JSON list of C-alpha atoms in Angstrom, two decimals:
[
{"chain": "A", "resi": 1, "resn": "MET", "atom": "CA", "xyz": [-0.67, 0.31, -0.38]},
{"chain": "A", "resi": 2, "resn": "LEU", "atom": "CA", "xyz": [2.63, 2.08, 0.55]},
{"chain": "A", "resi": 3, "resn": "LYS", "atom": "CA", "xyz": [4.40, 1.74, -2.94]},
{"chain": "A", "resi": 4, "resn": "ASP", "atom": "CA", "xyz": [1.55, 3.12, -4.46]},
{"chain": "A", "resi": 5, "resn": "PHE", "atom": "CA", "xyz": [2.10, 6.67, -2.30]},
{"chain": "A", "resi": 6, "resn": "LYS", "atom": "CA", "xyz": [5.64, 6.46, -2.94]},
{"chain": "A", "resi": 7, "resn": "PRO", "atom": "CA", "xyz": [5.80, 8.94, -5.75]},
{"chain": "A", "resi": 8, "resn": "VAL", "atom": "CA", "xyz": [3.54, 11.58, -3.87]},
{"chain": "A", "resi": 9, "resn": "LEU", "atom": "CA", "xyz": [5.49, 11.65, -0.19]},
{"chain": "A", "resi": 10, "resn": "ASN", "atom": "CA", "xyz": [8.60, 11.38, -2.59]},
{"chain": "A", "resi": 11, "resn": "ILE", "atom": "CA", "xyz": [7.37, 15.26, -3.56]},
{"chain": "A", "resi": 12, "resn": "LEU", "atom": "CA", "xyz": [5.98, 16.12, -0.19]},
{"chain": "A", "resi": 13, "resn": "LEU", "atom": "CA", "xyz": [9.73, 15.11, 1.03]},
{"chain": "A", "resi": 14, "resn": "ARG", "atom": "CA", "xyz": [11.14, 17.01, -1.49]},
{"chain": "A", "resi": 15, "resn": "PHE", "atom": "CA", "xyz": [8.89, 20.38, -0.67]},
{"chain": "A", "resi": 16, "resn": "ILE", "atom": "CA", "xyz": [9.36, 20.15, 2.70]},
{"chain": "A", "resi": 17, "resn": "ILE", "atom": "CA", "xyz": [13.29, 19.70, 2.71]},
{"chain": "A", "resi": 18, "resn": "VAL", "atom": "CA", "xyz": [14.11, 22.12, 0.31]},
{"chain": "A", "resi": 19, "resn": "TYR", "atom": "CA", "xyz": [11.17, 24.65, 1.98]},
{"chain": "A", "resi": 20, "resn": "VAL", "atom": "CA", "xyz": [13.20, 24.06, 5.41]},
{"chain": "A", "resi": 21, "resn": "VAL", "atom": "CA", "xyz": [16.83, 24.12, 4.32]},
{"chain": "A", "resi": 22, "resn": "LEU", "atom": "CA", "xyz": [16.13, 27.46, 2.25]},
{"chain": "A", "resi": 23, "resn": "LEU", "atom": "CA", "xyz": [14.17, 29.02, 5.16]},
{"chain": "A", "resi": 24, "resn": "LEU", "atom": "CA", "xyz": [17.37, 27.71, 7.55]},
{"chain": "A", "resi": 25, "resn": "VAL", "atom": "CA", "xyz": [19.36, 29.35, 5.36]},
{"chain": "A", "resi": 26, "resn": "TYR", "atom": "CA", "xyz": [17.46, 32.90, 5.30]},
{"chain": "A", "resi": 27, "resn": "GLN", "atom": "CA", "xyz": [17.01, 32.69, 8.47]},
{"chain": "A", "resi": 28, "resn": "TYR", "atom": "CA", "xyz": [20.78, 32.81, 9.31]},
{"chain": "A", "resi": 29, "resn": "TYR", "atom": "CA", "xyz": [21.20, 35.54, 6.89]},
{"chain": "A", "resi": 30, "resn": "LEU", "atom": "CA", "xyz": [19.29, 37.75, 8.53]},
{"chain": "A", "resi": 31, "resn": "ASN", "atom": "CA", "xyz": [20.27, 37.05, 11.94]},
{"chain": "A", "resi": 32, "resn": "SER", "atom": "CA", "xyz": [23.50, 38.24, 10.74]},
{"chain": "A", "resi": 33, "resn": "PHE", "atom": "CA", "xyz": [21.66, 42.07, 10.51]},
{"chain": "A", "resi": 34, "resn": "ARG", "atom": "CA", "xyz": [20.85, 42.10, 13.51]},
{"chain": "A", "resi": 35, "resn": "TYR", "atom": "CA", "xyz": [21.38, 45.19, 15.33]},
{"chain": "A", "resi": 36, "resn": "GLN", "atom": "CA", "xyz": [22.24, 46.62, 11.90]},
{"chain": "A", "resi": 37, "resn": "GLY", "atom": "CA", "xyz": [19.26, 48.03, 10.17]},
{"chain": "A", "resi": 38, "resn": "LEU", "atom": "CA", "xyz": [18.21, 46.78, 7.31]},
{"chain": "A", "resi": 39, "resn": "ASP", "atom": "CA", "xyz": [19.00, 43.80, 5.70]},
{"chain": "A", "resi": 40, "resn": "SER", "atom": "CA", "xyz": [21.60, 44.04, 2.51]},
{"chain": "A", "resi": 41, "resn": "PHE", "atom": "CA", "xyz": [18.90, 42.41, 0.33]},
{"chain": "A", "resi": 42, "resn": "SER", "atom": "CA", "xyz": [15.94, 44.60, 1.09]},
{"chain": "A", "resi": 43, "resn": "ARG", "atom": "CA", "xyz": [17.95, 47.94, 1.12]},
{"chain": "A", "resi": 44, "resn": "PHE", "atom": "CA", "xyz": [18.84, 46.53, -2.21]},
{"chain": "A", "resi": 45, "resn": "ILE", "atom": "CA", "xyz": [15.10, 46.23, -3.63]},
{"chain": "A", "resi": 46, "resn": "ALA", "atom": "CA", "xyz": [14.74, 49.71, -0.96]},
{"chain": "A", "resi": 47, "resn": "GLU", "atom": "CA", "xyz": [17.02, 51.90, -2.76]},
{"chain": "A", "resi": 48, "resn": "GLN", "atom": "CA", "xyz": [15.91, 50.21, -6.96]},
{"chain": "A", "resi": 49, "resn": "VAL", "atom": "CA", "xyz": [12.31, 50.63, -5.80]},
{"chain": "A", "resi": 50, "resn": "ARG", "atom": "CA", "xyz": [13.57, 54.88, -5.41]},
{"chain": "A", "resi": 51, "resn": "ASP", "atom": "CA", "xyz": [15.76, 54.96, -8.58]},
{"chain": "A", "resi": 52, "resn": "ILE", "atom": "CA", "xyz": [11.80, 53.65, -10.26]},
{"chain": "A", "resi": 53, "resn": "GLN", "atom": "CA", "xyz": [10.14, 55.93, -7.93]},
{"chain": "A", "resi": 54, "resn": "ASN", "atom": "CA", "xyz": [12.05, 59.04, -9.09]},
{"chain": "A", "resi": 55, "resn": "TYR", "atom": "CA", "xyz": [12.08, 57.83, -13.22]},
{"chain": "A", "resi": 56, "resn": "LEU", "atom": "CA", "xyz": [8.40, 58.08, -12.59]},
{"chain": "A", "resi": 57, "resn": "GLY", "atom": "CA", "xyz": [7.93, 61.46, -11.42]},
{"chain": "A", "resi": 58, "resn": "TYR", "atom": "CA", "xyz": [7.50, 60.61, -7.92]},
{"chain": "A", "resi": 59, "resn": "PRO", "atom": "CA", "xyz": [10.94, 61.84, -6.06]},
{"chain": "A", "resi": 60, "resn": "THR", "atom": "CA", "xyz": [12.01, 59.40, -3.32]},
{"chain": "A", "resi": 61, "resn": "GLN", "atom": "CA", "xyz": [14.32, 59.68, -0.72]},
{"chain": "A", "resi": 62, "resn": "LEU", "atom": "CA", "xyz": [15.27, 56.66, 1.73]},
{"chain": "A", "resi": 63, "resn": "TYR", "atom": "CA", "xyz": [15.31, 57.74, 5.80]},
{"chain": "A", "resi": 64, "resn": "ASP", "atom": "CA", "xyz": [17.33, 54.31, 7.69]},
{"chain": "A", "resi": 65, "resn": "ASP", "atom": "CA", "xyz": [15.18, 53.65, 11.10]},
{"chain": "A", "resi": 66, "resn": "VAL", "atom": "CA", "xyz": [18.67, 51.07, 12.35]},
{"chain": "A", "resi": 67, "resn": "LYS", "atom": "CA", "xyz": [16.80, 50.53, 15.30]},
{"chain": "A", "resi": 68, "resn": "GLY", "atom": "CA", "xyz": [13.34, 49.79, 13.87]},
{"chain": "A", "resi": 69, "resn": "GLU", "atom": "CA", "xyz": [14.70, 47.24, 11.23]},
{"chain": "A", "resi": 70, "resn": "GLN", "atom": "CA", "xyz": [13.28, 49.34, 8.49]},
{"chain": "A", "resi": 71, "resn": "VAL", "atom": "CA", "xyz": [13.30, 52.49, 5.64]},
{"chain": "A", "resi": 72, "resn": "TYR", "atom": "CA", "xyz": [11.37, 54.74, 5.39]},
{"chain": "A", "resi": 73, "resn": "PHE", "atom": "CA", "xyz": [10.46, 56.31, 1.90]},
{"chain": "A", "resi": 74, "resn": "TYR", "atom": "CA", "xyz": [10.74, 60.04, 1.59]},
{"chain": "A", "resi": 75, "resn": "VAL", "atom": "CA", "xyz": [8.43, 60.68, -1.14]},
{"chain": "A", "resi": 76, "resn": "ARG", "atom": "CA", "xyz": [6.59, 64.26, -1.87]},
{"chain": "A", "resi": 77, "resn": "ASN", "atom": "CA", "xyz": [7.37, 65.50, 1.51]},
{"chain": "A", "resi": 78, "resn": "PHE", "atom": "CA", "xyz": [5.70, 62.82, 3.60]},
{"chain": "A", "resi": 79, "resn": "TYR", "atom": "CA", "xyz": [6.52, 59.80, 4.53]},
{"chain": "A", "resi": 80, "resn": "PRO", "atom": "CA", "xyz": [3.68, 57.67, 2.74]},
{"chain": "A", "resi": 81, "resn": "THR", "atom": "CA", "xyz": [6.25, 53.53, 3.04]},
{"chain": "A", "resi": 82, "resn": "ARG", "atom": "CA", "xyz": [8.30, 51.65, 5.13]},
{"chain": "A", "resi": 83, "resn": "MET", "atom": "CA", "xyz": [10.44, 49.08, 3.66]},
{"chain": "A", "resi": 84, "resn": "VAL", "atom": "CA", "xyz": [10.77, 45.89, 6.35]},
{"chain": "A", "resi": 85, "resn": "GLU", "atom": "CA", "xyz": [12.48, 42.64, 5.64]},
{"chain": "A", "resi": 86, "resn": "GLY", "atom": "CA", "xyz": [8.57, 41.29, 4.90]},
{"chain": "A", "resi": 87, "resn": "CYS", "atom": "CA", "xyz": [8.42, 43.02, 1.98]},
{"chain": "A", "resi": 88, "resn": "ASN", "atom": "CA", "xyz": [10.90, 41.69, 0.12]},
{"chain": "A", "resi": 89, "resn": "ALA", "atom": "CA", "xyz": [9.44, 38.79, -1.42]},
{"chain": "A", "resi": 90, "resn": "VAL", "atom": "CA", "xyz": [11.92, 36.48, 0.00]},
{"chain": "A", "resi": 91, "resn": "SER", "atom": "CA", "xyz": [9.53, 34.21, 1.63]},
{"chain": "A", "resi": 92, "resn": "VAL", "atom": "CA", "xyz": [7.04, 34.24, -1.26]},
{"chain": "A", "resi": 93, "resn": "MET", "atom": "CA", "xyz": [10.24, 32.97, -3.64]},
{"chain": "A", "resi": 94, "resn": "ILE", "atom": "CA", "xyz": [11.12, 30.18, -0.92]},
{"chain": "A", "resi": 95, "resn": "LEU", "atom": "CA", "xyz": [7.84, 28.35, -1.74]},
{"chain": "A", "resi": 96, "resn": "PHE", "atom": "CA", "xyz": [8.32, 29.12, -5.41]},
{"chain": "A", "resi": 97, "resn": "VAL", "atom": "CA", "xyz": [11.35, 27.33, -5.42]},
{"chain": "A", "resi": 98, "resn": "ALA", "atom": "CA", "xyz": [10.18, 24.95, -2.93]},
{"chain": "A", "resi": 99, "resn": "PHE", "atom": "CA", "xyz": [7.22, 23.72, -4.92]},
{"chain": "A", "resi": 100, "resn": "VAL", "atom": "CA", "xyz": [8.77, 23.73, -8.04]},
{"chain": "A", "resi": 101, "resn": "VAL", "atom": "CA", "xyz": [12.04, 21.30, -7.15]},
{"chain": "A", "resi": 102, "resn": "ALA", "atom": "CA", "xyz": [9.16, 18.80, -5.81]},
{"chain": "A", "resi": 103, "resn": "PHE", "atom": "CA", "xyz": [8.80, 18.45, -8.96]},
{"chain": "A", "resi": 104, "resn": "TYR", "atom": "CA", "xyz": [12.39, 18.07, -10.39]},
{"chain": "A", "resi": 105, "resn": "LYS", "atom": "CA", "xyz": [12.41, 17.82, -13.59]},
{"chain": "A", "resi": 106, "resn": "GLY", "atom": "CA", "xyz": [16.42, 17.62, -14.41]},
{"chain": "A", "resi": 107, "resn": "SER", "atom": "CA", "xyz": [17.94, 20.64, -15.49]},
{"chain": "A", "resi": 108, "resn": "LYS", "atom": "CA", "xyz": [14.97, 22.27, -16.93]},
{"chain": "A", "resi": 109, "resn": "THR", "atom": "CA", "xyz": [13.69, 22.51, -13.31]},
{"chain": "A", "resi": 110, "resn": "PHE", "atom": "CA", "xyz": [16.80, 25.55, -13.13]},
{"chain": "A", "resi": 111, "resn": "ILE", "atom": "CA", "xyz": [15.93, 27.74, -15.27]},
{"chain": "A", "resi": 112, "resn": "PHE", "atom": "CA", "xyz": [12.15, 27.28, -14.81]},
{"chain": "A", "resi": 113, "resn": "ILE", "atom": "CA", "xyz": [13.19, 28.39, -11.45]},
{"chain": "A", "resi": 114, "resn": "LEU", "atom": "CA", "xyz": [15.82, 31.23, -12.35]},
{"chain": "A", "resi": 115, "resn": "ALA", "atom": "CA", "xyz": [13.03, 32.87, -14.67]},
{"chain": "A", "resi": 116, "resn": "GLY", "atom": "CA", "xyz": [10.20, 32.11, -12.41]},
{"chain": "A", "resi": 117, "resn": "LEU", "atom": "CA", "xyz": [12.49, 34.20, -9.86]},
{"chain": "A", "resi": 118, "resn": "ILE", "atom": "CA", "xyz": [13.68, 36.71, -11.65]},
{"chain": "A", "resi": 119, "resn": "LEU", "atom": "CA", "xyz": [10.05, 37.49, -12.81]},
{"chain": "A", "resi": 120, "resn": "LEU", "atom": "CA", "xyz": [8.92, 37.63, -8.89]},
{"chain": "A", "resi": 121, "resn": "TYR", "atom": "CA", "xyz": [11.72, 39.65, -7.99]},
{"chain": "A", "resi": 122, "resn": "VAL", "atom": "CA", "xyz": [10.31, 42.37, -11.11]},
{"chain": "A", "resi": 123, "resn": "MET", "atom": "CA", "xyz": [6.54, 42.11, -10.17]},
{"chain": "A", "resi": 124, "resn": "ASN", "atom": "CA", "xyz": [8.08, 41.97, -6.14]},
{"chain": "A", "resi": 125, "resn": "LEU", "atom": "CA", "xyz": [9.99, 45.81, -6.92]},
{"chain": "A", "resi": 126, "resn": "PHE", "atom": "CA", "xyz": [6.80, 46.92, -9.31]},
{"chain": "A", "resi": 127, "resn": "ARG", "atom": "CA", "xyz": [4.46, 46.06, -5.85]},
{"chain": "A", "resi": 128, "resn": "ILE", "atom": "CA", "xyz": [6.47, 48.69, -4.03]},
{"chain": "A", "resi": 129, "resn": "VAL", "atom": "CA", "xyz": [6.59, 50.83, -6.26]},
{"chain": "A", "resi": 130, "resn": "GLY", "atom": "CA", "xyz": [3.07, 50.58, -7.15]},
{"chain": "A", "resi": 131, "resn": "LEU", "atom": "CA", "xyz": [1.37, 50.61, -3.10]},
{"chain": "A", "resi": 132, "resn": "ASN", "atom": "CA", "xyz": [4.12, 53.73, -2.94]},
{"chain": "A", "resi": 133, "resn": "MET", "atom": "CA", "xyz": [2.12, 55.24, -5.79]},
{"chain": "A", "resi": 134, "resn": "VAL", "atom": "CA", "xyz": [-0.98, 54.80, -3.90]},
{"chain": "A", "resi": 135, "resn": "MET", "atom": "CA", "xyz": [-0.20, 56.07, -0.69]},
{"chain": "A", "resi": 136, "resn": "THR", "atom": "CA", "xyz": [1.65, 59.16, -2.42]},
{"chain": "A", "resi": 137, "resn": "ASP", "atom": "CA", "xyz": [-2.05, 60.18, -4.83]},
{"chain": "A", "resi": 138, "resn": "HIS", "atom": "CA", "xyz": [-5.03, 58.57, -2.98]},
{"chain": "A", "resi": 139, "resn": "LYS", "atom": "CA", "xyz": [-3.55, 57.22, 0.61]},
{"chain": "A", "resi": 140, "resn": "GLU", "atom": "CA", "xyz": [-7.39, 56.76, 1.20]},
{"chain": "A", "resi": 141, "resn": "TYR", "atom": "CA", "xyz": [-6.87, 53.22, -0.97]},
{"chain": "A", "resi": 142, "resn": "GLY", "atom": "CA", "xyz": [-3.97, 52.49, 0.29]},
{"chain": "A", "resi": 143, "resn": "LYS", "atom": "CA", "xyz": [-4.63, 49.59, 3.07]},
{"chain": "A", "resi": 144, "resn": "ILE", "atom": "CA", "xyz": [-7.02, 47.92, 0.26]},
{"chain": "A", "resi": 145, "resn": "PHE", "atom": "CA", "xyz": [-3.88, 47.54, -1.61]},
{"chain": "A", "resi": 146, "resn": "HIS", "atom": "CA", "xyz": [-1.29, 46.31, 0.46]},
{"chain": "A", "resi": 147, "resn": "ASP", "atom": "CA", "xyz": [-3.57, 44.19, 2.04]},
{"chain": "A", "resi": 148, "resn": "PHE", "atom": "CA", "xyz": [-5.21, 42.39, -1.12]},
{"chain": "A", "resi": 149, "resn": "VAL", "atom": "CA", "xyz": [-4.30, 43.62, -3.99]},
{"chain": "A", "resi": 150, "resn": "PHE", "atom": "CA", "xyz": [-0.87, 43.89, -3.83]},
{"chain": "A", "resi": 151, "resn": "PRO", "atom": "CA", "xyz": [-0.12, 40.29, -2.74]},
{"chain": "A", "resi": 152, "resn": "ALA", "atom": "CA", "xyz": [-3.69, 38.74, -4.73]},
{"chain": "A", "resi": 153, "resn": "VAL", "atom": "CA", "xyz": [-0.72, 39.98, -8.03]},
{"chain": "A", "resi": 154, "resn": "ILE", "atom": "CA", "xyz": [2.55, 38.92, -6.50]},
{"chain": "A", "resi": 155, "resn": "TYR", "atom": "CA", "xyz": [0.98, 35.19, -4.72]},
{"chain": "A", "resi": 156, "resn": "GLY", "atom": "CA", "xyz": [-1.40, 35.24, -8.05]},
{"chain": "A", "resi": 157, "resn": "THR", "atom": "CA", "xyz": [2.10, 35.54, -10.51]},
{"chain": "A", "resi": 158, "resn": "VAL", "atom": "CA", "xyz": [2.86, 32.35, -8.14]},
{"chain": "A", "resi": 159, "resn": "VAL", "atom": "CA", "xyz": [0.77, 30.48, -8.38]},
{"chain": "A", "resi": 160, "resn": "LEU", "atom": "CA", "xyz": [0.39, 30.94, -12.65]},
{"chain": "A", "resi": 161, "resn": "LEU", "atom": "CA", "xyz": [4.27, 29.71, -12.97]},
{"chain": "A", "resi": 162, "resn": "TRP", "atom": "CA", "xyz": [3.60, 27.12, -10.77]},
{"chain": "A", "resi": 163, "resn": "LEU", "atom": "CA", "xyz": [0.82, 25.93, -12.67]},
{"chain": "A", "resi": 164, "resn": "VAL", "atom": "CA", "xyz": [2.83, 26.55, -15.78]},
{"chain": "A", "resi": 165, "resn": "TRP", "atom": "CA", "xyz": [5.66, 23.85, -14.19]},
{"chain": "A", "resi": 166, "resn": "ILE", "atom": "CA", "xyz": [3.05, 21.84, -13.80]},
{"chain": "A", "resi": 167, "resn": "LYS", "atom": "CA", "xyz": [1.39, 21.47, -17.20]},
{"chain": "A", "resi": 168, "resn": "PHE", "atom": "CA", "xyz": [4.34, 21.95, -19.38]},
{"chain": "A", "resi": 169, "resn": "PHE", "atom": "CA", "xyz": [7.01, 20.90, -17.37]},
{"chain": "A", "resi": 170, "resn": "ALA", "atom": "CA", "xyz": [5.90, 18.60, -14.56]},
{"chain": "A", "resi": 171, "resn": "LEU", "atom": "CA", "xyz": [3.38, 16.61, -15.72]},
{"chain": "A", "resi": 172, "resn": "LYS", "atom": "CA", "xyz": [4.82, 16.86, -19.64]},
{"chain": "A", "resi": 173, "resn": "ASN", "atom": "CA", "xyz": [4.71, 12.94, -20.84]},
{"chain": "A", "resi": 174, "resn": "GLU", "atom": "CA", "xyz": [8.48, 13.12, -22.30]},
{"chain": "A", "resi": 175, "resn": "ASN", "atom": "CA", "xyz": [7.58, 10.23, -25.30]},
{"chain": "A", "resi": 176, "resn": "SER", "atom": "CA", "xyz": [5.77, 13.02, -27.17]}
]
């Protein structure tokens, strides 16, 4: 009977192992920045968001809050949002990678992961830019966009990538 469930158990085990290992590595990385302010990856994203917003006509400066481990966006003479570690989408990327590796299909797995991570990274940049624009121009919609619209966009992208992976790569008959 266990033999019938072996493929499912292998997929589940791969997912759990990859997810836990990546989560532990990420937590170790975050712990190395304790008391130094926002981690360097999140800071890098904040700087790119600033550059995009400046290009789009939303003059932006960044202000560090080392004690609070965050960076504030200063846009058009006020602080519409702040960047914290949770805004960098790494946890979403870890979930994406673990799922794709769970359905491992050789070298194309790594190519798909790389392409997916690039897409998620770019989507996250524009998610933060979009939130800053909403909070700057239409603050009354800020909570809806922060809590529902933009999470739906980033998680929706992950689900679409998973569906593409499953339909066109993981379950595709190799002999056809």
